[in-house]
Amino acid sequence: SSGINAEYGSLTSNSSTSSGSYNNASLPAVNSHKFRCPSCQTSYSESPEYFCFCRKVFEPSYNPYLLPHSCGELCSKKRDYDCPHNGGKCSMQCHAGPCPPCSSVGEPKTCYCKKEVYQLRCGEKFTGRSCGNICGALLNCGVHRCADICHDFECKPCDEPVIQRCYCGTHLGERTCGTGELDLSKGDERWFTCENVCGKPLNCGNCFCKEICHPGICKECPLDPRILKMCSCGMNTITSLLKGKERESCKDPVPTCKEMCGKLLECKEHLCTARCHNSECGPCTVKVKVSCRCGVSNQTLPCHEAIARSPSGPNPI
């Protein structure tokens, strides 16, 4: 008679014959307290705990209608990515191996130019896609559209040649579309400065703008009585200088006081020492010492002349 060795899975014979019999004593001793993995054949001193695949049921009973070792319940393992369906858990029946990707439909995605929509499965990676059509996005000029194929980078600035008007409206020129700063404050499109004096009438109706060609509305008249409240040096109010009276128009003269002007001169080193005045401050006349290139000899000059002659600047005495 023959029997099956449960530990080693080999056939053994209980009878001895003269022609080739198995000798039980030659087989290795069976340790009934060891568990051998049927897959890797590793032996363990203690039997491992036996759970179903999803580890909800301990020692699941055999069911011919289920996958062996499956409990038949939902897997419910947490997916390794942010899935909005079923609470982010696997919805398959208790199964072997890693959970497959969610089979639900994910959020729709668009190509770079957003003209075509792509429907992907939940969890499917999307790194961007070009539809192969013309981009057509509005360029920085606000007039022309991008002619490049659907792309993942910022549209290039418009390079169409166009005729543009300067801010003060006196000059027209061919320039690259989209360059400059668009100004619509005058009622039409104006793009650049011609570097000339603006010259437009101010709100007072008497004076003209002295700023270089600029975008936007011209500032209010600086001589307007509503704006100008102090004398030129800023030490006294015009009302006090006029003995309580007010100027009525920007054409009215601006009174001056007897204080020193004190404004910083063009040299950026000295202050104007003239009495309060409405005109521009004159050149700096402070005496300064100027050295020659080698530094051996010195010369005393008015500050404004010293600045014009010496590249290193004057040395005040």
Short mmCIF file of C-alpha atoms in Angstrom, two decimals, residues 87-238:
data_model
loop_
_atom_site.label_atom_id
_atom_site.label_comp_id
_atom_site.label_asym_id
_atom_site.label_seq_id
_atom_site.Cartn_x
_atom_site.Cartn_y
_atom_site.Cartn_z
CA GLY A 87 -15.16 57.41 -1.79
CA GLY A 88 -11.88 56.74 -3.59
CA LYS A 89 -12.13 52.99 -2.85
CA CYS A 90 -11.96 49.94 -5.11
CA SER A 91 -15.46 48.77 -6.13
CA MET A 92 -14.48 45.29 -7.36
CA GLN A 93 -15.27 42.06 -5.55
CA CYS A 94 -12.51 40.87 -3.19
CA HIS A 95 -9.70 40.01 -5.61
CA ALA A 96 -6.08 39.00 -5.86
CA GLY A 97 -3.33 41.39 -6.92
CA PRO A 98 -3.33 45.19 -7.06
CA CYS A 99 -6.57 47.07 -7.57
CA PRO A 100 -7.19 48.04 -11.23
CA PRO A 101 -7.79 51.70 -12.14
CA CYS A 102 -11.26 53.11 -11.61
CA SER A 103 -13.46 52.36 -14.63
CA SER A 104 -15.65 55.46 -14.18
CA VAL A 105 -15.43 58.43 -16.52
CA GLY A 106 -13.19 61.25 -15.28
CA GLU A 107 -13.44 64.99 -15.70
CA PRO A 108 -13.28 66.26 -19.31
CA LYS A 109 -9.99 67.83 -20.42
CA THR A 110 -9.30 70.30 -23.21
CA CYS A 111 -6.43 70.81 -25.60
CA TYR A 112 -4.11 73.77 -25.13
CA CYS A 113 -6.26 76.12 -27.20
CA LYS A 114 -9.43 74.77 -25.50
CA LYS A 115 -11.20 74.08 -28.78
CA GLU A 116 -11.38 70.28 -28.42
CA VAL A 117 -12.56 68.31 -25.38
CA TYR A 118 -11.16 64.90 -24.35
CA GLN A 119 -13.03 62.47 -22.13
CA LEU A 120 -10.64 60.36 -20.05
CA ARG A 121 -11.14 57.57 -17.55
CA CYS A 122 -10.85 58.35 -13.88
CA GLY A 123 -7.21 58.38 -12.80
CA GLU A 124 -5.85 58.49 -16.34
CA LYS A 125 -2.89 60.85 -16.45
CA PHE A 126 -3.25 63.89 -18.68
CA THR A 127 -0.16 65.99 -19.37
CA GLY A 128 -1.70 68.19 -22.03
CA ARG A 129 -2.54 67.65 -25.68
CA SER A 130 -2.42 69.65 -28.90
CA CYS A 131 -5.39 69.34 -31.23
CA GLY A 132 -3.21 70.26 -34.25
CA ASN A 133 -5.43 73.19 -35.23
CA ILE A 134 -4.59 76.90 -35.37
CA CYS A 135 -4.47 78.41 -31.86
CA GLY A 136 -6.53 81.50 -32.71
CA ALA A 137 -6.15 83.16 -29.30
CA LEU A 138 -6.33 86.97 -29.18
CA LEU A 139 -2.81 88.42 -29.08
CA ASN A 140 -1.50 91.15 -26.80
CA CYS A 141 -2.52 93.84 -29.28
CA GLY A 142 -6.19 92.95 -28.82
CA VAL A 143 -6.71 92.98 -32.61
CA HIS A 144 -4.92 90.05 -34.26
CA ARG A 145 -5.03 86.35 -33.38
CA CYS A 146 -2.32 83.72 -32.91
CA ALA A 147 -1.55 81.78 -36.11
CA ASP A 148 0.59 79.07 -34.45
CA ILE A 149 -0.53 75.46 -34.08
CA CYS A 150 -2.28 74.70 -30.73
CA HIS A 151 0.58 75.04 -28.21
CA ASP A 152 1.36 74.82 -24.50
CA PHE A 153 3.31 78.09 -24.24
CA GLU A 154 2.23 81.72 -24.07
CA CYS A 155 1.31 83.20 -27.41
CA LYS A 156 4.04 85.33 -28.96
CA PRO A 157 3.57 89.11 -29.09
CA CYS A 158 1.93 90.37 -32.26
CA ASP A 159 4.49 91.28 -34.93
CA GLU A 160 2.17 92.68 -37.62
CA PRO A 161 3.29 96.09 -39.01
CA VAL A 162 0.59 98.72 -38.43
CA ILE A 163 0.22 102.50 -38.54
CA GLN A 164 -0.03 103.91 -35.00
CA ARG A 165 -0.72 107.37 -33.60
CA CYS A 166 1.24 108.97 -30.76
CA TYR A 167 -0.45 109.95 -27.47
CA CYS A 168 -0.70 113.64 -28.27
CA GLY A 169 -2.08 112.86 -31.74
CA THR A 170 0.45 114.86 -33.77
CA HIS A 171 2.49 111.98 -35.23
CA LEU A 172 1.73 108.80 -37.17
CA GLY A 173 4.25 106.02 -37.69
CA GLU A 174 4.59 102.40 -38.85
CA ARG A 175 5.34 100.28 -35.79
CA THR A 176 5.04 96.67 -34.71
CA CYS A 177 1.49 95.92 -33.59
CA GLY A 178 1.23 95.29 -29.86
CA THR A 179 4.26 97.37 -28.93
CA GLY A 180 3.77 100.33 -26.64
CA GLU A 181 0.96 100.99 -24.17
CA LEU A 182 -2.56 101.33 -25.55
CA ASP A 183 -4.33 104.56 -24.55
CA LEU A 184 -8.02 105.03 -25.28
CA SER A 185 -8.56 108.14 -23.16
CA LYS A 186 -8.71 110.40 -26.24
CA GLY A 187 -11.45 108.34 -27.93
CA ASP A 188 -9.20 106.46 -30.34
CA GLU A 189 -6.20 104.10 -30.19
CA ARG A 190 -2.88 105.74 -29.35
CA TRP A 191 0.25 103.71 -28.71
CA PHE A 192 3.50 105.64 -28.27
CA THR A 193 5.13 108.91 -27.26
CA CYS A 194 6.67 111.16 -29.90
CA GLU A 195 8.93 112.74 -27.22
CA ASN A 196 7.58 116.23 -28.02
CA VAL A 197 5.76 118.56 -25.63
CA CYS A 198 2.09 117.60 -25.39
CA GLY A 199 0.80 121.19 -25.86
CA LYS A 200 -2.89 120.36 -25.37
CA PRO A 201 -5.14 122.96 -23.65
CA LEU A 202 -5.57 122.36 -19.93
CA ASN A 203 -8.85 122.41 -18.04
CA CYS A 204 -8.49 126.12 -17.29
CA GLY A 205 -8.73 126.99 -20.98
CA ASN A 206 -5.82 129.43 -20.68
CA CYS A 207 -2.72 127.26 -20.27
CA PHE A 208 -1.26 124.36 -22.22
CA CYS A 209 0.22 121.04 -21.11
CA LYS A 210 4.01 121.25 -20.78
CA GLU A 211 4.59 117.52 -20.23
CA ILE A 212 6.21 115.28 -22.84
CA CYS A 213 3.66 113.44 -25.07
CA HIS A 214 1.94 111.12 -22.58
CA PRO A 215 -0.95 108.63 -22.25
CA GLY A 216 -4.08 109.56 -20.34
CA ILE A 217 -5.76 112.90 -19.69
CA CYS A 218 -3.58 115.94 -19.07
CA LYS A 219 -3.25 117.06 -15.47
CA GLU A 220 -5.14 120.08 -14.17
CA CYS A 221 -3.59 123.51 -14.54
CA PRO A 222 -0.95 123.88 -11.80
CA LEU A 223 -1.79 127.61 -11.52
CA ASP A 224 -5.50 126.96 -10.86
CA PRO A 225 -6.51 128.84 -7.65
CA ARG A 226 -8.22 125.66 -6.41
CA ILE A 227 -4.87 123.83 -6.57
CA LEU A 228 -2.17 126.45 -5.92
CA LYS A 229 -2.48 127.54 -2.27
CA MET A 230 1.14 128.30 -1.33
CA CYS A 231 3.80 130.63 -2.68
CA SER A 232 6.61 129.15 -4.76
CA CYS A 233 8.96 128.43 -1.84
CA GLY A 234 6.11 126.86 0.15
CA MET A 235 6.65 128.97 3.28
CA ASN A 236 3.51 131.16 3.13
CA THR A 237 -0.07 130.84 1.93
CA ILE A 238 -1.21 132.94 -0.99
#
